[in-house]
Tab-separated table of C-alpha atoms in Angstrom:
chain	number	residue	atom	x	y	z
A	1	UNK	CA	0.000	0.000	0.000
A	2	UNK	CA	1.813	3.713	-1.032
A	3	UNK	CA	1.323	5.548	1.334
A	4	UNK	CA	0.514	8.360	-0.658
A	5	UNK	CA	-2.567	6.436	-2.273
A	6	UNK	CA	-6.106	7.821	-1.523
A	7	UNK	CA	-8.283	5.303	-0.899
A	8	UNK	CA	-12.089	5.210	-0.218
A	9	UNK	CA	-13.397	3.184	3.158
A	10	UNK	CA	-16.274	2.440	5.710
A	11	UNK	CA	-15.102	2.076	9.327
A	12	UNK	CA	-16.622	-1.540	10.303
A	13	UNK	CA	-15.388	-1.379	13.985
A	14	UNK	CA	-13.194	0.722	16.501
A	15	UNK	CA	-11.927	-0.105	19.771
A	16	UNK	CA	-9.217	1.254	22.041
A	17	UNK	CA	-5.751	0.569	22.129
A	18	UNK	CA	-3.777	2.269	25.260
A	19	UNK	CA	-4.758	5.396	26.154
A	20	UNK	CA	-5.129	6.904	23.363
A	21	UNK	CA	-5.209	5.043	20.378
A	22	UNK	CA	-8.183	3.293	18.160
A	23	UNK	CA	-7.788	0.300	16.488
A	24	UNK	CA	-10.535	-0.161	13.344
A	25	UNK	CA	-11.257	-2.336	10.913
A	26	UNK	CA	-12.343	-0.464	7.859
A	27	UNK	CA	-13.795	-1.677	4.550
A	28	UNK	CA	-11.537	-0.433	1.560
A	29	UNK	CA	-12.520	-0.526	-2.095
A	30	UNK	CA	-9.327	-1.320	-3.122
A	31	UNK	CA	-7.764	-3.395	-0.292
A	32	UNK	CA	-11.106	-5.264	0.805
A	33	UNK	CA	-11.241	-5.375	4.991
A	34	UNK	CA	-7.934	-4.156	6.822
A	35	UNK	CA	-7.615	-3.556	10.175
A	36	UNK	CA	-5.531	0.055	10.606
A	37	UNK	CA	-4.054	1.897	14.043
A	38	UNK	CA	-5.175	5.838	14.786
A	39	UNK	CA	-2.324	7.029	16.760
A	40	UNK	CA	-3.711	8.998	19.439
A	41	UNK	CA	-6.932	8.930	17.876
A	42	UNK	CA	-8.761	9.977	21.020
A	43	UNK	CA	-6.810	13.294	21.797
A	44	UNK	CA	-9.262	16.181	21.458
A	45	UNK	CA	-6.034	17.668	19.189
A	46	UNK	CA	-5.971	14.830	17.226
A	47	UNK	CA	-5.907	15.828	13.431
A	48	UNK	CA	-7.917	12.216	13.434
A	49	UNK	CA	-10.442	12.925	16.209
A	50	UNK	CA	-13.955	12.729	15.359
A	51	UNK	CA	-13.236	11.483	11.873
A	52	UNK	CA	-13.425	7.453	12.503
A	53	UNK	CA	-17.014	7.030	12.414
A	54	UNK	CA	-18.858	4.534	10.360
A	55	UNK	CA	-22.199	5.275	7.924
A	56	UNK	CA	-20.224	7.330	6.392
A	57	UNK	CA	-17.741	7.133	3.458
A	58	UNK	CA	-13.802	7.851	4.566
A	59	UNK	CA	-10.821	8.994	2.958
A	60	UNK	CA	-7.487	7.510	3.970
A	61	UNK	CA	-4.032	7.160	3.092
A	62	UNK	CA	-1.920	4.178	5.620
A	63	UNK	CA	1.667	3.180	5.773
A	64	UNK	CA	3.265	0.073	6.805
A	65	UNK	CA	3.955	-3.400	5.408
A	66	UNK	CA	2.759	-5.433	8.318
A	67	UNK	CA	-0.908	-6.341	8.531
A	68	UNK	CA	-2.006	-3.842	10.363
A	69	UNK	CA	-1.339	-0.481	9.115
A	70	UNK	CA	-0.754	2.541	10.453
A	71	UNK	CA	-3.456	5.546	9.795
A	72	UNK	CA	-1.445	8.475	8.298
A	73	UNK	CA	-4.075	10.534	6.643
A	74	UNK	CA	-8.066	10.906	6.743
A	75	UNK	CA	-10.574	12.799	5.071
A	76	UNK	CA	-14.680	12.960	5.238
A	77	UNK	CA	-16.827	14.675	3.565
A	78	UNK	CA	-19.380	16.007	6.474
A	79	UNK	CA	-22.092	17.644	4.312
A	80	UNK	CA	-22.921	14.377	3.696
A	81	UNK	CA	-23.457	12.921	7.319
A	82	UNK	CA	-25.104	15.241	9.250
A	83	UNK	CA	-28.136	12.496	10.181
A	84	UNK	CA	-28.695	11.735	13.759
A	85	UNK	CA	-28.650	8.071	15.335
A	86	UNK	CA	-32.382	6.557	14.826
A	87	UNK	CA	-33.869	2.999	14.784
A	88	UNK	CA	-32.509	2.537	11.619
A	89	UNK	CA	-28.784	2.655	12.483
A	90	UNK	CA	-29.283	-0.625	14.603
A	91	UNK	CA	-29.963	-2.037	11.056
A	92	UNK	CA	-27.018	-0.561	10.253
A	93	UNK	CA	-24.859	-1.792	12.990
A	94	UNK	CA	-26.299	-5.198	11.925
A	95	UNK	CA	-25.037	-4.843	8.070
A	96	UNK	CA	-21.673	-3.799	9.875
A	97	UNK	CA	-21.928	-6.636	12.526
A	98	UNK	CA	-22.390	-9.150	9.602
A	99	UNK	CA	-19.625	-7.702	7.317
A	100	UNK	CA	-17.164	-7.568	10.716
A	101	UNK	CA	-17.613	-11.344	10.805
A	102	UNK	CA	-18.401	-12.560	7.210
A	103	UNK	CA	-15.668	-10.438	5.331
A	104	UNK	CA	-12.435	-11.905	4.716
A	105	UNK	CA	-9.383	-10.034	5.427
A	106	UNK	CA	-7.299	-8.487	2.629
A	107	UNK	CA	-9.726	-9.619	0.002
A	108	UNK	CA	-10.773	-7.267	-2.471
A	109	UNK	CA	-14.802	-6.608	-2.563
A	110	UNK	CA	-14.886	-3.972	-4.851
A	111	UNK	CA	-19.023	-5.152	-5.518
A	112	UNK	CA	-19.771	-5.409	-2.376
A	113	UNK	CA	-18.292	-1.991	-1.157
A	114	UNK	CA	-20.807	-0.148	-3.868
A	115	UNK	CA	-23.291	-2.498	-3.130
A	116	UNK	CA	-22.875	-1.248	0.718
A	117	UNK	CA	-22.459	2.110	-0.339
A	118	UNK	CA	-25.678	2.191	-2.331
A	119	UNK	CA	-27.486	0.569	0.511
A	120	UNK	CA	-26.428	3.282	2.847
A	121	UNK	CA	-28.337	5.777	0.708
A	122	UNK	CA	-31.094	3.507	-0.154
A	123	UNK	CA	-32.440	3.019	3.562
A	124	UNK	CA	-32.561	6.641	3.517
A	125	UNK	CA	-35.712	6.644	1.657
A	126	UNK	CA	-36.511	3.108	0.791
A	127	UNK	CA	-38.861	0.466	3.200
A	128	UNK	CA	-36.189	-0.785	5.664
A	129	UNK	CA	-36.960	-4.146	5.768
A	130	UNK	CA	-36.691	-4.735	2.321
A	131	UNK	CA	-33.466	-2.989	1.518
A	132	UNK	CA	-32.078	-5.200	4.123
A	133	UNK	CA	-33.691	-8.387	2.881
A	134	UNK	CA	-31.942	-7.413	-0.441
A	135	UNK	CA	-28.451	-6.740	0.718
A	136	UNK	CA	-28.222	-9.460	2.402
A	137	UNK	CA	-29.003	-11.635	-0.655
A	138	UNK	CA	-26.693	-9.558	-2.857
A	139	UNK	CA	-24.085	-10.015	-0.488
A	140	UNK	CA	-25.079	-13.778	-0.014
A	141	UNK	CA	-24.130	-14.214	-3.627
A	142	UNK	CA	-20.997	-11.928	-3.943
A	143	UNK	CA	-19.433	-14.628	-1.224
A	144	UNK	CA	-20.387	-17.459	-2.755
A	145	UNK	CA	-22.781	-18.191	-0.298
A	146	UNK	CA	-25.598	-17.668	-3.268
A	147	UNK	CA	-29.102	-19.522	-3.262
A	148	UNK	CA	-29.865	-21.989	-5.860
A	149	UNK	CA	-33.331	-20.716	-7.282
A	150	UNK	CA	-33.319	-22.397	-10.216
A	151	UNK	CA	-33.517	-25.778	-9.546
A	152	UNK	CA	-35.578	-28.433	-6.982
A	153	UNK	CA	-32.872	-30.349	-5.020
A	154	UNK	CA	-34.004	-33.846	-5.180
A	155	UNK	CA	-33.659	-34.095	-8.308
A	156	UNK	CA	-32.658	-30.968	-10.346
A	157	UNK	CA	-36.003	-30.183	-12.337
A	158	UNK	CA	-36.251	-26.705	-12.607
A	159	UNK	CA	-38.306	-24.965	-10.362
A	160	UNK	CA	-42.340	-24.642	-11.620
A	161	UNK	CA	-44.470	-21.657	-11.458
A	162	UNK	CA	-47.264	-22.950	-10.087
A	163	UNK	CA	-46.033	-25.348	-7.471
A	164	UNK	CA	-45.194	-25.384	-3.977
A	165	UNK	CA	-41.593	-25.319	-2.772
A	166	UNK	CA	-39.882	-25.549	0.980
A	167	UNK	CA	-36.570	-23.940	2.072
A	168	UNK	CA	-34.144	-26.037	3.206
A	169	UNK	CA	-31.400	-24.519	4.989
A	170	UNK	CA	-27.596	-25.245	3.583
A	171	UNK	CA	-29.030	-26.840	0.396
A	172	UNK	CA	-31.996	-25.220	-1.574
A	173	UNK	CA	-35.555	-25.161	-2.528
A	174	UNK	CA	-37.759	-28.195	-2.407
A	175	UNK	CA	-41.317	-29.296	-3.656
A	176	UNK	CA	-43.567	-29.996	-1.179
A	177	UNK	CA	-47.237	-29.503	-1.563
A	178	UNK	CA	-46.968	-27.812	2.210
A	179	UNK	CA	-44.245	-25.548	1.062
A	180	UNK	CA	-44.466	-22.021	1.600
A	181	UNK	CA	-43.293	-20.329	-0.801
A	182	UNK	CA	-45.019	-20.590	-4.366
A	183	UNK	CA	-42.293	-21.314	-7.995
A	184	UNK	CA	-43.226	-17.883	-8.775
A	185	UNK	CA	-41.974	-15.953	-5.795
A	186	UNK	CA	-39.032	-18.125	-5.633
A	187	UNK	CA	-38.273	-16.391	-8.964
A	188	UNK	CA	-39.653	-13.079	-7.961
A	189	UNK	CA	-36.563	-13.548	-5.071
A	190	UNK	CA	-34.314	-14.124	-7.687
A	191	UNK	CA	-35.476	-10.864	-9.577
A	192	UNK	CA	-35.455	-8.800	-6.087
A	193	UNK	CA	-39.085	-8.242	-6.885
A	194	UNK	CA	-39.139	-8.665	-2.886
A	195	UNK	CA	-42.503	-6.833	-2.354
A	196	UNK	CA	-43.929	-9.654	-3.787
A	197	UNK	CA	-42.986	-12.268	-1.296
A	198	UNK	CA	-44.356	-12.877	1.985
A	199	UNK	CA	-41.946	-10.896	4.393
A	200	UNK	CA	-41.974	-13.641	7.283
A	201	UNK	CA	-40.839	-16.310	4.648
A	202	UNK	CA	-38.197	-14.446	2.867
A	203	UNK	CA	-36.497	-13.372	6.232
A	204	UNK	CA	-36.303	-16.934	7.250
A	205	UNK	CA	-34.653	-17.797	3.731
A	206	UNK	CA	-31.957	-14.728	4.429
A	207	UNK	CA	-31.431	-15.468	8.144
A	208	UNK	CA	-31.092	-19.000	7.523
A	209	UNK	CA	-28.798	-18.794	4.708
A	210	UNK	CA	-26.703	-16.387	6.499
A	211	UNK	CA	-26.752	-18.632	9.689
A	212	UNK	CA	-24.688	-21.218	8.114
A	213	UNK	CA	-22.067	-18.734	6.997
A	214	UNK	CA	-21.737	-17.728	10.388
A	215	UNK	CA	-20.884	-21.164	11.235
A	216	UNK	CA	-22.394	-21.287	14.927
A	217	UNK	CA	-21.049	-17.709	15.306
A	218	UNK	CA	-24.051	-15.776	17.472
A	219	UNK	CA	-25.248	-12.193	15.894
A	220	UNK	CA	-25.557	-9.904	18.761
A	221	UNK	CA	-27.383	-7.118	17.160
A	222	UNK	CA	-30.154	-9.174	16.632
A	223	UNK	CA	-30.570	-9.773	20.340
A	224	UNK	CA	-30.598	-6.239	20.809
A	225	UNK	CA	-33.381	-5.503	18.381
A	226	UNK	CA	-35.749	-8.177	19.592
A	227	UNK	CA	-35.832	-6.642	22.295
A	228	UNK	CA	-36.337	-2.729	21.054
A	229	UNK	CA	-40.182	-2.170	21.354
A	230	UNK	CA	-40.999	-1.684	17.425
B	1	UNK	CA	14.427	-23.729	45.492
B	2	UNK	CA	15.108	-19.446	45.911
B	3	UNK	CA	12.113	-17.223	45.367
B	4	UNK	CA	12.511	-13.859	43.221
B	5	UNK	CA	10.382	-11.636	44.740
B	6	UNK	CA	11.870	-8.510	43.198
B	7	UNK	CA	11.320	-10.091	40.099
B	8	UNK	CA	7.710	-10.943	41.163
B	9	UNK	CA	6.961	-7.459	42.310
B	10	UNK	CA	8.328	-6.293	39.128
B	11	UNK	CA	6.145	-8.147	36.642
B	12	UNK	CA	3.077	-7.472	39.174
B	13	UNK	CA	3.463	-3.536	38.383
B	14	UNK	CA	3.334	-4.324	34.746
B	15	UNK	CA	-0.151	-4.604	34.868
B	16	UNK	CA	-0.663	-0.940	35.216
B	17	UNK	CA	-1.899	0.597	32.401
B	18	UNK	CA	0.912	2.613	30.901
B	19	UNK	CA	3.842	1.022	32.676
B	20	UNK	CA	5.708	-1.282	31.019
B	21	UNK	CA	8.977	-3.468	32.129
B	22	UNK	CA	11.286	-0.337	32.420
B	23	UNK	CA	8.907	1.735	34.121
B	24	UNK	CA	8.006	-1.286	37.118
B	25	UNK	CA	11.184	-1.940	37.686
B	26	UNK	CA	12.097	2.065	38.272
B	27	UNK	CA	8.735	1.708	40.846
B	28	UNK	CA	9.802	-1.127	42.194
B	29	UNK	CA	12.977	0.079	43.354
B	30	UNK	CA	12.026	3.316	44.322
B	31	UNK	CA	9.565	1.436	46.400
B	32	UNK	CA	11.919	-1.047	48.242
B	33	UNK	CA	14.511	1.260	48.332
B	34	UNK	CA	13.726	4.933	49.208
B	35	UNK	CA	10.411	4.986	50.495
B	36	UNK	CA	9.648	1.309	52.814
B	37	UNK	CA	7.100	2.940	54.641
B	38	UNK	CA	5.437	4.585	51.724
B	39	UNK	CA	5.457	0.822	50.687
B	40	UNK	CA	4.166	-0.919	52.958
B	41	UNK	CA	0.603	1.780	53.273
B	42	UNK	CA	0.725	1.407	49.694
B	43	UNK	CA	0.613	-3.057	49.638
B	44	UNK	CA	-1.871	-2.026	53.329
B	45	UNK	CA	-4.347	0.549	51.415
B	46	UNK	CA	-3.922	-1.573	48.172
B	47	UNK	CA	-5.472	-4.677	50.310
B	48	UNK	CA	-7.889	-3.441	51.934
B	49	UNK	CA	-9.407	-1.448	48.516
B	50	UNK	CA	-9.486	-5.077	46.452
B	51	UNK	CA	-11.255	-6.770	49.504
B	52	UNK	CA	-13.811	-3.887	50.487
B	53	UNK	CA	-14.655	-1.865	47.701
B	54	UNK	CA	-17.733	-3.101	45.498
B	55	UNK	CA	-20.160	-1.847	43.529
B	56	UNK	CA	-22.903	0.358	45.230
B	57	UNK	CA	-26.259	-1.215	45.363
B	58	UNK	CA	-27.825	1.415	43.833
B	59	UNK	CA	-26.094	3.068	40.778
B	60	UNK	CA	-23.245	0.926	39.830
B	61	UNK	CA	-20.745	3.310	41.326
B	62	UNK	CA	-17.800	1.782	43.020
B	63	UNK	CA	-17.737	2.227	46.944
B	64	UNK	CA	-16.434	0.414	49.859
B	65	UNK	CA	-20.142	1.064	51.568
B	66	UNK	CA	-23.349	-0.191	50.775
B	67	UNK	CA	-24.201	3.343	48.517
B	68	UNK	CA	-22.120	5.182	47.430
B	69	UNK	CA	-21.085	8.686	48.555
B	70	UNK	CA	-23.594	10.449	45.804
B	71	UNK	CA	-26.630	8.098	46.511
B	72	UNK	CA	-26.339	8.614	50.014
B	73	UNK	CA	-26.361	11.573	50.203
B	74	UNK	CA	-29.738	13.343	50.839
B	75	UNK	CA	-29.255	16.822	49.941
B	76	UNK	CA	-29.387	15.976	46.480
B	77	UNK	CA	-31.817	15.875	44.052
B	78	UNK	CA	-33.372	12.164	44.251
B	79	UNK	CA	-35.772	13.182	40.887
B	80	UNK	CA	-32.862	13.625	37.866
B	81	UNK	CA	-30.735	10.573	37.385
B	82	UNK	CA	-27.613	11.110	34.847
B	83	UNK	CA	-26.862	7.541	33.355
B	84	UNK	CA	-23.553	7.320	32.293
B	85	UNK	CA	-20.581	5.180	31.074
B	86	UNK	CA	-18.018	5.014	33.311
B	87	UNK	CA	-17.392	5.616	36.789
B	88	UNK	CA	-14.410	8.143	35.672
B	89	UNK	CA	-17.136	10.141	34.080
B	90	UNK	CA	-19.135	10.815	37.270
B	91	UNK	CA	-15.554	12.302	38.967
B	92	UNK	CA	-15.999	14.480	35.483
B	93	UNK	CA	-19.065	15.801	36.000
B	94	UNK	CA	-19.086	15.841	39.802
B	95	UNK	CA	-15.703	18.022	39.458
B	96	UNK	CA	-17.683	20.819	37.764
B	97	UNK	CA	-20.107	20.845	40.312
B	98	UNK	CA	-22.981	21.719	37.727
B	99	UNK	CA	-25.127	18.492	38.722
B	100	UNK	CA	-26.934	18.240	42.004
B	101	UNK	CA	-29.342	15.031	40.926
B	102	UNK	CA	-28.208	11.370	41.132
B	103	UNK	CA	-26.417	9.000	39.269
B	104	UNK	CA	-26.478	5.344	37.593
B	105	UNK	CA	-22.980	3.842	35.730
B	106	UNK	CA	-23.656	1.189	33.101
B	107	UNK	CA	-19.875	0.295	33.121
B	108	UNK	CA	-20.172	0.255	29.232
B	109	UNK	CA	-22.122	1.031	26.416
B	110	UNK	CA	-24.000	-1.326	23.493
B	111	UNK	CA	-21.354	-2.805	20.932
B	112	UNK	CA	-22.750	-5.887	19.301
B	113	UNK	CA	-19.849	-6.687	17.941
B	114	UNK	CA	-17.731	-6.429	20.901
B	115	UNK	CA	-21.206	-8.505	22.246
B	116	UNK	CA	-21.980	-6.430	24.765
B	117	UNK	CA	-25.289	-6.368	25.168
B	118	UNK	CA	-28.379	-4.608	27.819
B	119	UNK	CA	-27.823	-7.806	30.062
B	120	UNK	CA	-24.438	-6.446	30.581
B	121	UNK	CA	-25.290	-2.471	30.979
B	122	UNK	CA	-27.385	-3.284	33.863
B	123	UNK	CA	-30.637	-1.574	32.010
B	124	UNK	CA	-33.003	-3.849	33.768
B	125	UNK	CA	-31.093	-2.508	36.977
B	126	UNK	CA	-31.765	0.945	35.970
B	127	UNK	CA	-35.671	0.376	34.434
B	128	UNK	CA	-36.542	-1.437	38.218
B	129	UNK	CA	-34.814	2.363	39.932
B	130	UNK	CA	-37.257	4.471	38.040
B	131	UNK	CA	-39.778	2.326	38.683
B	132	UNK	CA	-39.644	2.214	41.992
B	133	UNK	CA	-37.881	5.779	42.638
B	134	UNK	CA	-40.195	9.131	42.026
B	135	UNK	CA	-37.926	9.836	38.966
B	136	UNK	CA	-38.797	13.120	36.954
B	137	UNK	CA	-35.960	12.991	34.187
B	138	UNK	CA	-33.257	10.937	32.761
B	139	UNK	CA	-30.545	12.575	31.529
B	140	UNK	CA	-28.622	10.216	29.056
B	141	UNK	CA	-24.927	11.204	28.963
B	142	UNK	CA	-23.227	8.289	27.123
B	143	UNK	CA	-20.599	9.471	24.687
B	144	UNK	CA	-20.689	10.789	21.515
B	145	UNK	CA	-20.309	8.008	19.319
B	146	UNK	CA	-22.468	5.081	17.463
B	147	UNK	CA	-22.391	3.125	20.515
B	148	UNK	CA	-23.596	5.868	23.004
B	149	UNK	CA	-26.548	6.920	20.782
B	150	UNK	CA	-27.712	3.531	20.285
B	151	UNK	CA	-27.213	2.792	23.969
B	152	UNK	CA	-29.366	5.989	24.758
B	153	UNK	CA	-32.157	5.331	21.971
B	154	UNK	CA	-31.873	1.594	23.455
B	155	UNK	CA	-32.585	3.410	26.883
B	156	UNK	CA	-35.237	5.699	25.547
B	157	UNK	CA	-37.180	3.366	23.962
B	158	UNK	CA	-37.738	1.374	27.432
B	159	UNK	CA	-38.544	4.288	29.336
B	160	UNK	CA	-42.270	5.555	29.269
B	161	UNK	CA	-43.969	8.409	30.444
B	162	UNK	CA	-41.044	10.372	32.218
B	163	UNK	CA	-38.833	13.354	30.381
B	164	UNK	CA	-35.609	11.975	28.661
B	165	UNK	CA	-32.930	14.500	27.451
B	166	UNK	CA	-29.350	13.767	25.800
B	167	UNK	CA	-26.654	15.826	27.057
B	168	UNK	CA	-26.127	18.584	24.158
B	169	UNK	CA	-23.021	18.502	22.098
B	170	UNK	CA	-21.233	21.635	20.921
B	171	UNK	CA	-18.559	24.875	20.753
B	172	UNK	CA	-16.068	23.870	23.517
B	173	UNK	CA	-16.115	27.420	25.752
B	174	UNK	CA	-13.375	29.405	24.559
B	175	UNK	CA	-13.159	27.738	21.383
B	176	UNK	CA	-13.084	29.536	17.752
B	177	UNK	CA	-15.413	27.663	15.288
B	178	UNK	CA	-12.626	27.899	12.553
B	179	UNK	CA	-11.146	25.430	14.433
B	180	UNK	CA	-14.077	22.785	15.488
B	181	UNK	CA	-14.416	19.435	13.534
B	182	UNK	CA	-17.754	19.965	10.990
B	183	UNK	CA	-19.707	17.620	12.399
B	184	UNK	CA	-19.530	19.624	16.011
B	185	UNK	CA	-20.617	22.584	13.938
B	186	UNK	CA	-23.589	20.930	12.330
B	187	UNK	CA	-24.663	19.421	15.612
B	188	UNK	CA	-24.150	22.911	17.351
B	189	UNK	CA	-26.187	24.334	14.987
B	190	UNK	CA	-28.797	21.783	15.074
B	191	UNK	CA	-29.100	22.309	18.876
B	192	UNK	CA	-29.258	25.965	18.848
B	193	UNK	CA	-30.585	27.669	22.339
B	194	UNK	CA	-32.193	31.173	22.375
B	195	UNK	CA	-31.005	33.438	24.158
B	196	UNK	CA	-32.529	34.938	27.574
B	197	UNK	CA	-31.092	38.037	28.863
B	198	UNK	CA	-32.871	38.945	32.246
C-alpha cells in the first residue's frame, strides 16, 4: 500500500488501544477489509479525532507493510453525514456486525463496497426491511454463499411456477405440496421483486442462509433488536 | 528452590496501564529502596481497597459502603438521574459541580460486535430504579459516538412516560469555530438555544 494512495473506506469497527489510540477495521474498495491503528486517535487535538465514524464514506491514506497499518491521513466529507442516530442505524450496525464477521481479510470486494455504499443511501428513503432483505441476498451471492433458485434439489427439475416449494437450509428449494413459498416468488426472489414475497418467509430464507455462513457464530445485534419495542 | 520476589513485584506492576517493564522496575525500586514505609501503606491501602470496595447497590458506582457517597447523600436531588458510562465520568461531572441530581454507571455502552449487550449495561437494573424511585428525568450522557446513541435510543425506547434528554453537544467554551471538527458545527447548529437576557 503507497502511502501516498487515496483510498475510499467504511469504518466496520473501533476499539481502544492504550490510552489513546483506536484500532478499526475499515472496509476499503481497493484493499477489501484491513484492520488500521489511529495514533492517538482519542486526543481532542488529534488531526484524526472525530473522523473514525462509520455510515459514512472515509478517505485515507496508511503506511506500513505489516498487517495492520498505520493511519497516516483521513478525510470525510461532512455535508454528507449530518443524520442523527435513529432505529434505523441498529440495522445498520447489523449490516456492519455481519460484514465484521463474514468479510475476509485483505480480500478485495470492490461489488460489495458499492453495493454497501448504495445501501447506505437507499435506507434513507426506501422500506427498511426490504433494503435489508436485499443486501443481504446480494451479499449472499458476492461470497459465494448464493441460493440456488433455479432448480428443486431432489432431483434438479427446474423450479415450476405454479407449485409449492420448501426452504431447506444449507441446500436449496424443495417441492412440497406444504411448502411455503409458491415457484413464482421463488423467482420473484431471484429478480429482487421482494414486495412480492411474503416478508416472514423471505427473512427466514436470508437469516437462515446467512446462519450457516456464520458457522455457529451468534449475531448480537439481533438480540438487541428483539428486544427494542418496534 | 530461591524465590525472586523482586522479580515478582516487578512483573506485578506491569499490569498498570501505561507502565511497562522499564517503568516497574524504576517503581519497584524506588519502592523497596527509598520509600519502605510509603510501601508498605501502599501493599496495606492496596489490600484493603481489592477486599472492600464493590459496587454500590444502587447506581453501579464503586464504593467500599453499601451506597455510594452520591446516593447517600440526601441533599441531592433524588428526581434527575444522569446515566452514564463510566465511573471516571461521574468524577468528570461531579468536578464541575454543575449536577446536584443522582447517578447510575452502566460500566459500558452497546457494541454488538464487541457482544456487549443490555444484560451487561445493567438496564433492567436501571428500568426497576425508576420504577420504583419518584424519577422526573433521565438525563442520558453516554458518549458521543455510534455506541452511546444507540445505547441511549436503546434506553429511551424502554422508558415511558417520564422526560428523557441527551446531554447537548457543541462549541467547547473558549473555542473559535474555525477550528471545530464539521460535524460539532452541524450538531451545534442543530441544537441551537435562544437566548434569555434577564
Amino acid at each position: 500500500m503507497n502511502p501516498n494512495d487515496w483510498d475510499e473506506c467504511f469504518l466496520l469497527h473501533q476499539r481502544s488501544y492504550g490510552e489513546t489510540s483506536v484500532i478499526a477495521d475499515v472496509f476499503t474498495k481497493s484493499f477489501g477489509k484491513i484492520s488500521i491503528i489511529a495514533r492517538g486517535a482519542k486526543k481532542p487535538k488529534s488531526k484524526f479525532f472525530g473522523y473514525l465514524s462509520p455510515f459514512c464514506k472515509l478517505k485515507i491514506t496508511c503506511s506500513g507493510r505489516s498487517e495492520l497499518k498505520t493511519l497516516t491521513n483521513i478525510d470525510r466529507d461532512f455535508s454528507l453525514s449530518t443524520d442523527n442516530f435513529s432505529k434505523t442505524s441498529y440495522s445498520l450496525l447489523y449490516i456492519n456486525e455481519l460484514l465484521s464477521k463474514l468479510l475476509p481479510k485483505n480480500a478485495i470486494h470492490e461489488e460489495l463496497f458499492d453495493l454497501y455504499e448504495q445501501f447506505l443511501e437507499k435506507v434513507k428513503h426506501d422500506d427498511l426491511e426490504l433494503s435489508l432483505r436485499s443486501f443481504e441476498l446480494d451479499m449472499l451471492e458476492m461470497l459465494g454463499y448464493g441460493i440456488d433458485f433455479e432448480s428443486d434439489i431432489d432431483n434438479d427439475d427446474p423450479i415450476r411456477k405454479e407449485s409449492q416449494y420448501r426452504f431447506i437450509s444449507e441446500r436449496g428449494f424443495r417441492k412440497s405440496d406444504q411448502g411455503e413459498l409458491s415457484g413464482k416468488e421463488i423467482f420473484d426472489i431471484r429478480d429482487r421483486n421482494l414486495d412480492q414475497v411474503p416478508r416472514g418467509s423471505l427473512k427466514r430464507i436470508t437469516k437462515e442462509a446467512i446462519l450457516l455462513c456464520l458457522d455457529g457464530r451468534e449475531l448480537a445485534s439481533r438480540d438487541i433488536f428483539r428486544r427494542l419495542t418496534q | 528452590m530461591q524465590t525472586d520476589l523482586l522479580n515478582d513485584l516487578i512483573n506485578s506492576l506491569t499490569i498498570l496501564p501505561g507502565v511497562g517493564k522499564k517503568s516497574a522496575q524504576r517503581m519497584a525500586l524506588y519502592l523497596l529502596d527509598k520509600n519502605k514505609d510509603g510501601a508498605s501503606l501502599l501493599s496495606k491501602t492496596l489490600q484493603d481497597a481489592v477486599e472492600t470496595i464493590g459496587r454500590c447497590k444502587r447506581c453501579r458506582m464503586l464504593t467500599s459502603n453499601e451506597y455510594c457517597k452520591v446516593c447517600s447523600d440526601t441533599s441531592r436531588d433524588n428526581q434527575s438521574i444522569c446515566v452514564i458510562e463510566n465511573p471516571s465520568d461521574m468524577l468528570a461531572i461531579e468536578s464541575t459541580g454543575g449536577f446536584r441530581g443522582k447517578y447510575f454507571v452502566l460500566l459500558g455502552r452497546l457494541s454488538p460486535i464487541d457482544g456487549v449487550g443490555p444484560e451487561d449495561l445493567g438496564i433492567d437494573q436501571l428500568l426497576n430504579l425508576i420504577s420504583k424511585e419518584d424519577v422526573k428525568e433521565i438525563i442520558l450522557a453516554t458518549s458521543s459516538t455510534v455506541e452511546g446513541d444507540a445505547t441511549a435510543i436503546f434506553i429511551k425506547d424502554h422508558i415511558k412516560d417520564i422526560k428523557v434528554s441527551r446531554i447537548s453537544y457543541g462549541i467547547p467554551i473558549g473555542g473559535e469555530l474555525e477550528y471545530v471538527d464539521g460535524n460539532t458545527i452541524a450538531r451545534a447548529i442543530q441544537g441551537r438555544t435562544e437566548i434569555n437576557v434577564d
